[in-house]
């Protein structure tokens, strides 16, 4: 009977011991699982945020380069597909708002709008995902089968909506992939429990009296286990080796659980800090893309540099002062400064031979540069703040230096430029270099076009004395019309050039037809009508004149389709050709010709109104008429 009581006591003690260990393990497993799930959700959200930034970059590249939109989307899909996965079964999915699958590792060319949860057919998971994404983004849970077997697992997705391309961008993974580490802790606790229970069965049964008390104490400690209050269990000295081992193992387990909990808490803090830093960086990148697009629309070099300078301080916050220096002839001109005496610096008239130019972005202690220039210009330090460090951003192309943008930290703050600020400086250096290179190409192209056009006009005037001045008049009128219609500066220049060369095709018309004083025969008029086509064939062979060639070709088309050379209807005629048609007719009517005297402006306007809808676009006639009347008043 006594033996049975001992056995019952032993069994009860071992059950309590096992329950305590399992409760401790379950609590630790639950904490680890929740922490890892939260970490996984943050990773999904960050991956979608990164994908959204990438989508914006691809979209802006498409807009800026006039690239094919489908190619831009494919480029986005390829970029996302190449991103390595953090988990075994996580990946990106992209739908449009109708549920059509744009990107999926397994499913292609299907509509998923009515896809249901694998355990709850009433729950339409794709519809819910689209709704959440369009309402600002968020998480969604649903059941779905694993890719490598037929079992079903709980998935978590994060989705956001990229409106310009109507894309629902999601990142998805199974919870089970997040919980692998937690599962290891659970398995460890189970194995740990089994080992200790086995040891207890083998050794403690023969010594139940001696071990029951310490085991009860340990069991009590385990029952009252609290991760926030846990401390090592201090038992009385016990001669039984197993009791000492259990006590040691328990304390070791408590320490491991405590350390794991502390590590998970620290990990959560690091993830949160990392998320905040990533969020700041993403905001900076979004601002950088927006600002770059805005600045690049500048056409004047000086305005462009001032815009860049004004925005640099947002991305390089350590800078207290700064200045733009540019080369003009043999002198350095300071365009703008922050903190320094701009007027005083320009009064020094520093020679380019005495100035310090850099080939690349560079950080130096300013005393070296100041001392070098101050030798020849002793008043220089009087116009500068006390400078500690200088960040040079060269203004240059491959073959030419235009100056520097320099940013400075104050001697009082003694701040150093960070590696992140240095990377932003390198971006702006490349950005400036690209802009200045494009401006050089524009200047070369404009000079080439101007030289060609002047030569062509001289050829026309040599053949037809009545066209002398006509091309310039048409070009000026066309330019005025373009300004009146608020067209971009580049388009204004394009239509101006088209006006200059619109009659170049007459060079190929015989002199006796071109200068005939009497009425032309039908055959002769047919020959005259070929001059826009002749002009097109000549200009279209020059790469820089292809767009202008098309404008010139159609400047004799009519809205009623009776024009030449192609008989286009009103909605088919390029708008610049319509403008050219009106101003060409106006100058012809208000100038003396070999076959008639010029009309008054009132008579000419009356003729334009008569030919609205038949020969001319009525809207452009109204704009032209309004412009002429403004000039008269």
XYZ file of C-alpha atoms in Angstrom:
633
model
C 0.000 0.000 0.000
C 2.874 2.265 0.947
C 4.525 1.540 -2.412
C 1.316 2.481 -4.228
C 1.089 5.787 -2.369
C 4.660 6.535 -3.340
C 3.909 5.620 -6.932
C 0.794 7.825 -6.998
C 2.774 10.666 -5.458
C 5.531 10.174 -7.997
C 3.061 10.105 -10.902
C 1.327 13.258 -9.645
C 4.639 15.035 -9.239
C 5.758 14.025 -12.755
C 2.402 15.130 -14.270
C 2.723 18.543 -12.573
C 6.350 18.754 -13.729
C 5.386 17.913 -17.329
C 2.446 20.372 -17.356
C 4.688 23.147 -16.009
C 7.323 22.514 -18.667
C 4.715 22.359 -21.431
C 3.044 25.562 -20.193
C 6.421 27.285 -20.171
C 7.202 25.962 -23.627
C 3.780 26.908 -24.982
C 4.125 30.445 -23.589
C 7.579 30.804 -25.117
C 6.331 29.286 -28.407
C 3.349 31.664 -28.480
C 5.573 34.714 -27.851
C 8.067 33.623 -30.531
C 5.294 32.819 -33.015
C 3.557 36.185 -32.547
C 6.844 38.089 -32.815
C 7.884 36.217 -35.959
C 4.419 36.742 -37.501
C 4.699 40.486 -36.859
C 8.199 40.519 -38.320
C 6.928 38.672 -41.404
C 4.052 41.120 -41.872
C 6.456 44.066 -41.692
C 8.701 42.393 -44.292
C 5.682 41.902 -46.615
C 4.686 45.548 -46.193
C 8.241 46.767 -46.833
C 8.505 44.633 -49.968
C 5.264 46.168 -51.368
C 6.465 49.675 -50.447
C 9.727 48.968 -52.302
C 7.745 47.612 -55.275
C 5.601 50.803 -55.322
C 8.755 52.970 -55.427
C 10.075 50.798 -58.260
C 6.737 51.109 -60.120
C 6.874 54.910 -59.802
C 10.431 54.916 -61.189
C 9.398 52.765 -64.168
C 6.323 54.938 -64.784
C 8.346 58.182 -64.606
C 10.997 56.684 -66.940
C 8.181 55.801 -69.364
C 6.775 59.369 -69.208
C 10.148 61.090 -69.438
C 11.548 58.936 -72.256
C 8.217 58.517 -74.090
C 8.876 54.798 -73.793
C 6.287 52.151 -74.673
C 4.025 51.658 -71.654
C 3.845 47.855 -72.032
C 7.646 47.653 -72.123
C 7.794 49.713 -68.914
C 5.309 47.336 -67.216
C 7.276 44.265 -68.386
C 10.437 45.881 -67.023
C 8.661 46.273 -63.658
C 7.549 42.602 -63.672
C 11.078 41.416 -64.520
C 12.557 43.564 -61.761
C 10.110 42.209 -59.161
C 10.604 38.597 -60.328
C 14.374 38.931 -59.828
C 14.080 40.042 -56.178
C 15.191 37.120 -53.923
C 12.558 35.720 -51.506
C 12.965 35.891 -47.721
C 10.694 32.866 -47.220
C 10.255 29.576 -49.074
C 6.821 30.354 -50.498
C 6.611 34.166 -50.587
C 6.223 36.020 -53.895
C 4.678 39.041 -55.607
C 1.235 38.933 -57.248
C -0.016 41.766 -59.483
C -3.673 42.153 -60.595
C -5.507 44.934 -62.313
C -8.688 46.274 -60.688
C -10.793 43.772 -62.673
C -8.904 40.833 -61.191
C -6.856 39.964 -64.299
C -3.572 38.346 -63.234
C -0.636 40.427 -64.500
C 2.107 38.641 -62.556
C 2.035 35.294 -60.645
C 4.712 32.566 -60.362
C 2.220 29.767 -61.229
C -1.002 31.173 -62.700
C -0.854 32.934 -66.094
C -3.422 34.792 -68.214
C -6.411 34.209 -65.942
C -9.021 36.352 -64.232
C -8.951 35.771 -60.484
C -11.727 38.195 -59.536
C -14.016 35.399 -58.216
C -11.313 33.247 -56.551
C -12.496 32.004 -53.137
C -10.864 31.095 -49.842
C -9.913 27.373 -49.856
C -11.932 26.761 -46.669
C -14.620 29.435 -46.986
C -16.084 29.620 -50.535
C -18.186 32.657 -49.551
C -15.048 34.756 -48.977
C -13.819 36.265 -52.304
C -10.222 36.951 -51.443
C -9.148 38.755 -54.658
C -12.138 41.105 -54.518
C -11.282 41.902 -50.904
C -7.606 42.456 -51.804
C -8.563 44.965 -54.539
C -10.909 46.778 -52.145
C -8.229 47.060 -49.408
C -5.528 48.192 -51.881
C -7.748 50.942 -53.338
C -8.591 52.181 -49.821
C -4.967 52.960 -48.940
C -3.485 49.453 -48.643
C -3.467 46.822 -45.897
C -3.320 43.153 -44.897
C -5.654 40.290 -45.819
C -5.704 36.668 -44.572
C -7.067 33.674 -46.479
C -6.575 29.907 -46.879
C -4.768 28.529 -49.931
C -3.106 25.248 -50.940
C 0.675 24.892 -50.730
C 2.432 24.921 -54.128
C 4.232 21.554 -53.605
C 1.361 19.534 -52.101
C -2.420 19.518 -51.763
C -2.591 20.598 -48.088
C -4.088 23.986 -47.230
C -2.350 26.712 -45.219
C -3.232 30.146 -43.870
C -1.694 32.962 -45.962
C -1.112 36.641 -45.205
C -0.835 39.279 -47.950
C -0.149 42.997 -48.008
C -1.532 45.008 -50.957
C -1.379 48.582 -52.312
C -2.817 50.239 -55.425
C -0.609 51.838 -58.109
C -3.207 54.051 -59.802
C -1.250 55.287 -62.906
C -1.167 51.740 -64.301
C -4.234 50.372 -62.446
C -2.098 47.737 -60.661
C -2.839 45.946 -57.373
C 0.657 45.052 -56.085
C 0.684 42.376 -53.362
C 3.338 40.417 -51.479
C 2.155 37.131 -49.971
C 3.485 34.286 -47.808
C 2.269 31.429 -45.598
C 2.233 31.992 -41.830
C 3.879 28.595 -41.489
C 7.002 29.933 -43.243
C 7.293 32.693 -40.625
C 6.877 30.243 -37.741
C 9.674 27.781 -38.530
C 11.876 29.167 -35.751
C 8.954 29.074 -33.306
C 8.286 25.461 -34.305
C 11.911 24.649 -33.433
C 11.374 26.136 -29.950
C 8.200 24.072 -29.538
C 9.957 20.865 -30.640
C 12.851 21.658 -28.353
C 10.476 22.026 -25.413
C 8.747 18.713 -26.235
C 12.083 16.880 -26.507
C 13.274 18.598 -23.344
C 10.139 17.466 -21.467
C 10.434 13.887 -22.716
C 14.098 13.680 -21.662
C 13.408 14.910 -18.157
C 10.313 12.776 -17.671
C 12.290 9.721 -18.797
C 15.065 10.541 -16.346
C 12.498 10.982 -13.597
C 10.868 7.611 -14.334
C 14.239 5.812 -14.249
C 15.826 7.486 -11.240
C 13.307 9.274 -9.045
C 10.939 6.332 -8.384
C 13.460 4.765 -5.960
C 14.001 8.082 -4.136
C 10.517 9.639 -4.086
C 10.814 10.783 -0.455
C 14.050 12.632 -1.077
C 13.060 14.195 -4.386
C 9.346 14.970 -3.924
C 9.968 18.181 -1.984
C 12.487 19.779 -4.420
C 10.384 18.655 -7.394
C 7.308 20.235 -5.839
C 9.272 23.468 -5.412
C 10.465 23.369 -9.000
C 6.945 22.551 -10.176
C 5.639 25.526 -8.237
C 8.227 27.752 -9.899
C 7.146 26.461 -13.310
C 3.465 26.923 -12.571
C 4.105 30.518 -11.613
C 6.367 31.084 -14.598
C 6.245 34.706 -15.845
C 8.665 35.915 -18.481
C 8.807 39.365 -16.869
C 9.503 38.080 -13.331
C 11.537 34.937 -14.064
C 14.735 34.478 -12.054
C 16.964 31.463 -11.405
C 15.626 28.825 -8.974
C 17.923 28.376 -5.946
C 17.361 24.990 -4.310
C 18.955 23.569 -1.180
C 21.971 21.355 -1.687
C 20.829 17.893 -2.688
C 22.944 14.755 -2.782
C 20.914 13.293 -5.617
C 22.665 14.103 -8.845
C 19.480 14.046 -10.911
C 17.817 16.727 -8.721
C 20.854 18.941 -9.179
C 20.748 18.345 -12.944
C 17.022 19.138 -13.127
C 17.596 22.344 -11.163
C 20.523 23.306 -13.381
C 18.604 22.459 -16.572
C 15.559 24.374 -15.391
C 17.661 27.449 -14.663
C 19.389 27.029 -18.014
C 16.000 26.711 -19.760
C 14.700 29.795 -17.932
C 17.797 31.727 -19.008
C 17.434 30.540 -22.615
C 13.759 31.499 -22.686
C 14.542 34.872 -21.123
C 17.409 35.435 -23.576
C 15.190 34.376 -26.502
C 12.447 36.719 -25.343
C 14.923 39.586 -24.932
C 16.363 38.818 -28.362
C 12.896 38.815 -29.957
C 12.030 42.104 -28.245
C 15.310 43.580 -29.440
C 14.612 42.223 -32.921
C 11.191 43.871 -32.920
C 12.761 47.182 -31.929
C 15.381 46.836 -34.682
C 12.677 45.977 -37.233
C 10.644 49.002 -36.150
C 13.719 51.272 -36.341
C 14.644 49.788 -39.705
C 11.102 50.330 -40.976
C 11.189 53.970 -39.868
C 14.568 54.505 -41.554
C 13.339 52.807 -44.731
C 10.213 54.962 -44.641
C 12.332 58.112 -44.371
C 14.557 56.944 -47.220
C 11.537 56.064 -49.397
C 10.060 59.507 -48.742
C 13.371 61.064 -49.750
C 13.469 58.951 -52.903
C 9.904 59.939 -53.806
C 10.798 63.601 -53.271
C 13.956 63.131 -55.314
C 12.030 61.697 -58.268
C 9.417 64.468 -58.054
C 12.004 67.246 -57.726
C 14.212 65.817 -60.495
C 11.258 65.712 -62.903
C 10.348 69.314 -62.074
C 13.927 70.641 -62.291
C 14.613 68.864 -65.589
C 11.835 70.871 -67.239
C 14.027 73.976 -66.936
C 15.486 75.112 -70.265
C 17.877 77.780 -68.981
C 21.180 76.497 -67.544
C 21.392 79.103 -64.772
C 17.811 78.570 -63.642
C 18.442 74.826 -63.655
C 21.527 75.172 -61.417
C 19.696 77.489 -58.999
C 16.810 74.971 -58.740
C 19.275 72.153 -58.005
C 21.096 74.277 -55.411
C 17.872 75.240 -53.593
C 16.801 71.576 -53.299
C 20.190 70.141 -52.282
C 19.849 71.191 -48.645
C 16.800 68.923 -48.189
C 18.862 65.853 -49.134
C 22.136 66.915 -47.496
C 20.941 68.229 -44.091
C 24.457 68.603 -42.617
C 25.177 71.535 -44.961
C 24.936 74.944 -43.245
C 26.155 77.074 -46.181
C 26.657 76.736 -49.919
C 27.460 78.531 -53.153
C 27.200 78.091 -56.957
C 30.246 79.191 -58.957
C 30.237 79.246 -62.789
C 32.747 80.036 -65.507
C 32.048 83.051 -67.721
C 34.849 83.856 -70.166
C 37.969 84.024 -67.956
C 36.225 84.811 -64.648
C 34.357 83.002 -61.896
C 30.784 84.248 -61.412
C 28.946 83.302 -58.211
C 25.264 82.732 -59.078
C 23.738 82.121 -55.662
C 24.810 81.470 -52.106
C 23.450 80.479 -48.727
C 25.150 82.201 -45.804
C 28.056 83.780 -47.734
C 28.410 87.358 -49.101
C 27.489 86.889 -52.791
C 28.066 90.516 -53.796
C 31.438 90.624 -52.042
C 32.594 87.367 -53.643
C 31.742 88.638 -57.148
C 33.575 91.890 -56.440
C 36.859 89.905 -56.144
C 36.725 89.021 -59.892
C 38.473 85.691 -59.334
C 40.253 84.325 -62.408
C 39.480 80.782 -63.554
C 43.220 80.077 -63.375
C 43.142 80.644 -59.599
C 40.015 78.634 -58.868
C 39.825 75.030 -57.641
C 37.866 72.717 -59.963
C 37.108 69.089 -59.111
C 36.555 66.203 -61.524
C 34.397 64.202 -59.111
C 32.368 64.614 -55.939
C 34.821 65.206 -53.114
C 34.893 66.185 -49.410
C 37.817 68.245 -48.092
C 38.742 70.383 -45.103
C 38.127 73.896 -46.336
C 41.286 75.499 -44.907
C 43.374 74.003 -47.720
C 41.310 75.571 -50.532
C 40.788 78.903 -48.724
C 44.495 79.307 -47.990
C 45.412 78.552 -51.604
C 43.073 81.197 -53.126
C 43.525 83.725 -50.283
C 47.189 84.121 -51.201
C 46.122 86.078 -54.296
C 42.744 87.318 -53.019
C 43.321 88.275 -49.344
C 39.765 89.667 -48.970
C 38.217 86.259 -49.737
C 37.836 85.065 -46.084
C 35.949 88.304 -45.243
C 33.117 87.260 -47.584
C 32.852 83.668 -46.323
C 31.438 82.137 -43.157
C 33.718 80.036 -40.950
C 33.830 76.719 -42.810
C 34.748 73.301 -41.403
C 34.149 70.838 -44.263
C 33.383 71.390 -47.969
C 31.487 69.029 -50.292
C 32.332 69.657 -53.960
C 29.765 68.811 -56.664
C 31.320 69.552 -60.088
C 29.269 71.203 -62.845
C 30.734 69.598 -65.951
C 30.306 67.394 -68.985
C 32.790 64.888 -70.332
C 34.860 67.567 -72.069
C 34.004 70.887 -70.424
C 33.957 72.426 -66.917
C 31.176 74.890 -66.125
C 31.877 75.424 -62.407
C 31.156 73.947 -58.959
C 28.396 73.671 -56.423
C 29.997 73.637 -52.978
C 28.199 72.859 -49.711
C 29.777 73.668 -46.354
C 29.418 72.719 -42.708
C 30.098 75.464 -40.159
C 33.187 75.536 -37.971
C 30.901 75.941 -34.955
C 28.986 72.688 -35.615
C 32.025 70.758 -36.951
C 29.580 68.387 -38.651
C 30.782 65.758 -41.101
C 28.945 64.817 -44.286
C 27.438 61.313 -43.981
C 27.858 58.516 -46.526
C 24.146 58.879 -47.401
C 24.638 62.601 -48.150
C 27.692 61.724 -50.260
C 25.559 59.288 -52.303
C 22.911 61.989 -52.858
C 25.679 64.387 -53.923
C 26.886 61.825 -56.469
C 23.328 61.480 -57.796
C 23.002 65.254 -58.266
C 26.454 65.351 -59.910
C 25.309 62.754 -62.486
C 21.979 64.573 -62.862
C 23.731 67.906 -63.552
C 26.190 66.253 -65.938
C 23.363 64.663 -67.936
C 21.458 67.986 -68.184
C 24.539 69.975 -69.270
C 25.457 67.297 -71.851
C 21.944 67.407 -73.339
C 22.122 71.220 -73.502
C 25.415 70.954 -75.409
C 23.781 68.594 -77.914
C 20.779 70.948 -78.232
C 23.065 73.899 -78.951
C 24.967 71.949 -81.614
C 21.705 70.746 -83.181
C 20.190 74.266 -83.157
C 23.291 75.804 -84.758
C 23.343 73.084 -87.434
C 19.657 73.573 -88.172
C 20.057 77.354 -88.341
C 23.001 77.139 -90.746
C 21.109 74.719 -93.001
C 17.938 76.817 -92.961
C 19.760 80.074 -93.759
C 21.413 78.407 -96.727
C 18.095 77.028 -97.962
C 16.331 80.408 -97.639
C 19.087 82.090 -99.673
C 18.481 79.543 -102.422
C 14.728 80.344 -102.504
C 15.293 84.102 -102.569
C 17.795 83.725 -105.396
C 15.160 82.013 -107.559
C 12.070 84.034 -106.619
C 12.449 87.733 -105.776
C 8.825 87.888 -104.568
C 9.516 85.361 -101.798
C 12.278 87.512 -100.290
C 11.255 88.181 -96.688
C 8.187 85.939 -97.037
C 9.731 82.982 -95.193
C 10.886 85.183 -92.294
C 7.427 86.809 -92.076
C 5.686 83.414 -92.031
C 8.127 82.102 -89.392
C 7.570 85.142 -87.121
C 3.782 84.937 -87.484
C 3.829 81.188 -86.796
C 5.921 81.789 -83.669
C 3.461 84.468 -82.449
C 0.562 82.068 -83.009
C 2.351 79.300 -81.076
C 2.948 81.699 -78.156
C -0.697 82.825 -78.319
C -1.728 79.155 -78.054
C 0.588 78.630 -75.020
C 2.631 75.907 -76.724
C 5.877 74.703 -75.045
C 9.096 76.559 -75.920
C 10.529 73.616 -77.851
C 7.378 73.403 -80.008
C 7.483 77.169 -80.614
C 11.033 76.795 -81.975
C 9.916 73.853 -84.127
C 7.069 75.757 -85.829
C 9.343 78.808 -86.274
C 11.861 76.673 -88.189
C 9.047 75.114 -90.233
C 7.951 78.638 -91.236
C 11.447 79.476 -92.415
C 11.704 76.451 -94.740
C 8.055 75.932 -95.751
C 8.704 77.008 -99.402
C 12.083 75.262 -99.855
C 10.460 72.878 -102.349
C 10.129 75.788 -104.830
C 13.868 75.485 -105.480
C 12.998 72.476 -107.648
C 10.271 74.347 -109.629
C 11.287 75.803 -112.990
C 11.958 79.562 -112.966
C 9.602 80.237 -115.876
C 6.713 78.704 -113.912
C 7.686 80.203 -110.552
C 8.021 83.763 -111.897
C 5.341 83.658 -114.615
C 3.480 87.018 -114.653
C 0.240 85.659 -116.133
C -2.182 82.922 -115.158
C -0.745 79.410 -114.756
C -1.957 76.548 -116.939
C -3.412 73.470 -115.126
C -0.185 71.593 -115.858
C 1.918 74.436 -114.455
C -0.266 74.668 -111.348
C 0.080 70.906 -110.840
C 3.854 71.408 -110.877
C 3.610 74.262 -108.335
C 1.501 72.005 -106.071
C 4.427 69.592 -105.822
C 6.605 72.015 -103.840
C 5.449 70.802 -100.349
C 6.290 67.233 -101.361
C 9.670 68.306 -102.761
C 10.364 70.097 -99.465
C 9.364 67.025 -97.454
C 11.654 64.736 -99.476
C 14.624 67.070 -98.968
C 14.088 67.787 -95.253
C 13.122 64.239 -94.267
C 16.585 63.008 -95.196
C 18.035 65.087 -92.348
C 17.566 63.475 -88.917
C 17.194 66.814 -87.145
C 14.512 68.038 -89.601
C 12.175 65.017 -89.797
C 9.409 66.528 -87.620
C 9.692 69.852 -89.444
C 9.496 68.006 -92.775
C 6.062 66.597 -91.853
C 4.746 70.067 -90.882
C 5.936 71.565 -94.169
C 4.515 68.700 -96.257
C 0.920 69.350 -95.133
C 0.814 73.164 -94.953
C -1.300 73.309 -98.175
C -3.891 70.726 -97.022
C -7.506 71.931 -96.614
C -10.166 71.037 -94.038
C -12.558 69.993 -96.829
C -10.005 67.482 -98.166
C -9.339 69.422 -101.408
C -5.781 70.402 -100.477
C -2.483 68.854 -101.538
C -0.382 66.736 -101.665
C -2.433 64.056 -99.771
C -5.981 65.501 -99.694
C -6.229 65.165 -95.886
C -9.405 66.067 -93.974
C -9.357 68.600 -91.113
C -8.884 66.104 -88.278
C -6.021 64.422 -90.182
C -3.957 67.565 -90.723
C -1.217 68.187 -88.091
C -2.054 71.252 -85.976
C 1.271 72.964 -86.771
C 0.555 72.545 -90.490
C -2.844 74.219 -89.923
C -1.134 77.184 -88.252
C 1.410 77.407 -91.070
C -1.387 77.315 -93.672
C -3.122 80.361 -92.170
C -0.016 82.505 -91.620
C 1.343 81.611 -95.090
C -1.956 82.649 -96.692
C -2.089 85.829 -94.569
C 1.388 86.979 -95.589
C 0.668 86.180 -99.246
C -2.567 88.184 -99.144
C -1.006 91.194 -97.375
C 2.078 91.327 -99.665
C 2.464 92.458 -103.290
C 2.827 89.612 -105.769
C 3.642 89.519 -109.494
C 0.031 88.753 -110.338
C -1.789 91.144 -107.895
C -1.514 93.945 -105.329
C -1.667 93.285 -101.582
C -4.929 93.311 -99.578
C -5.620 95.419 -96.499
C -5.710 93.601 -93.136
C -9.499 94.005 -93.004
C -9.855 92.468 -96.474
C -7.478 89.639 -95.595
C -9.371 88.856 -92.358
C -12.620 88.780 -94.332
C -11.086 86.236 -96.738
C -9.971 84.041 -93.815
C -13.500 84.056 -92.354
C -14.961 83.129 -95.758
C -12.706 80.083 -95.905
C -13.382 78.796 -92.366
C -14.312 75.087 -92.290
C -13.501 74.702 -96.003
C -9.837 75.712 -96.243
C -8.883 76.557 -92.636
C -9.533 75.189 -89.141
C -12.164 77.518 -87.660
C -10.689 77.473 -84.145
C -7.245 78.514 -85.375
C -8.814 81.251 -87.567
C -10.482 82.666 -84.432
C -7.215 82.612 -82.474
C -5.312 84.240 -85.364
C -8.010 86.881 -85.840
C -7.968 87.709 -82.125
C -4.171 88.057 -82.209
C -4.246 90.420 -85.226
C -6.959 92.562 -83.637
C -4.962 92.822 -80.398
C -1.941 94.079 -82.354
C -4.100 96.641 -84.150
C -5.576 97.965 -80.905
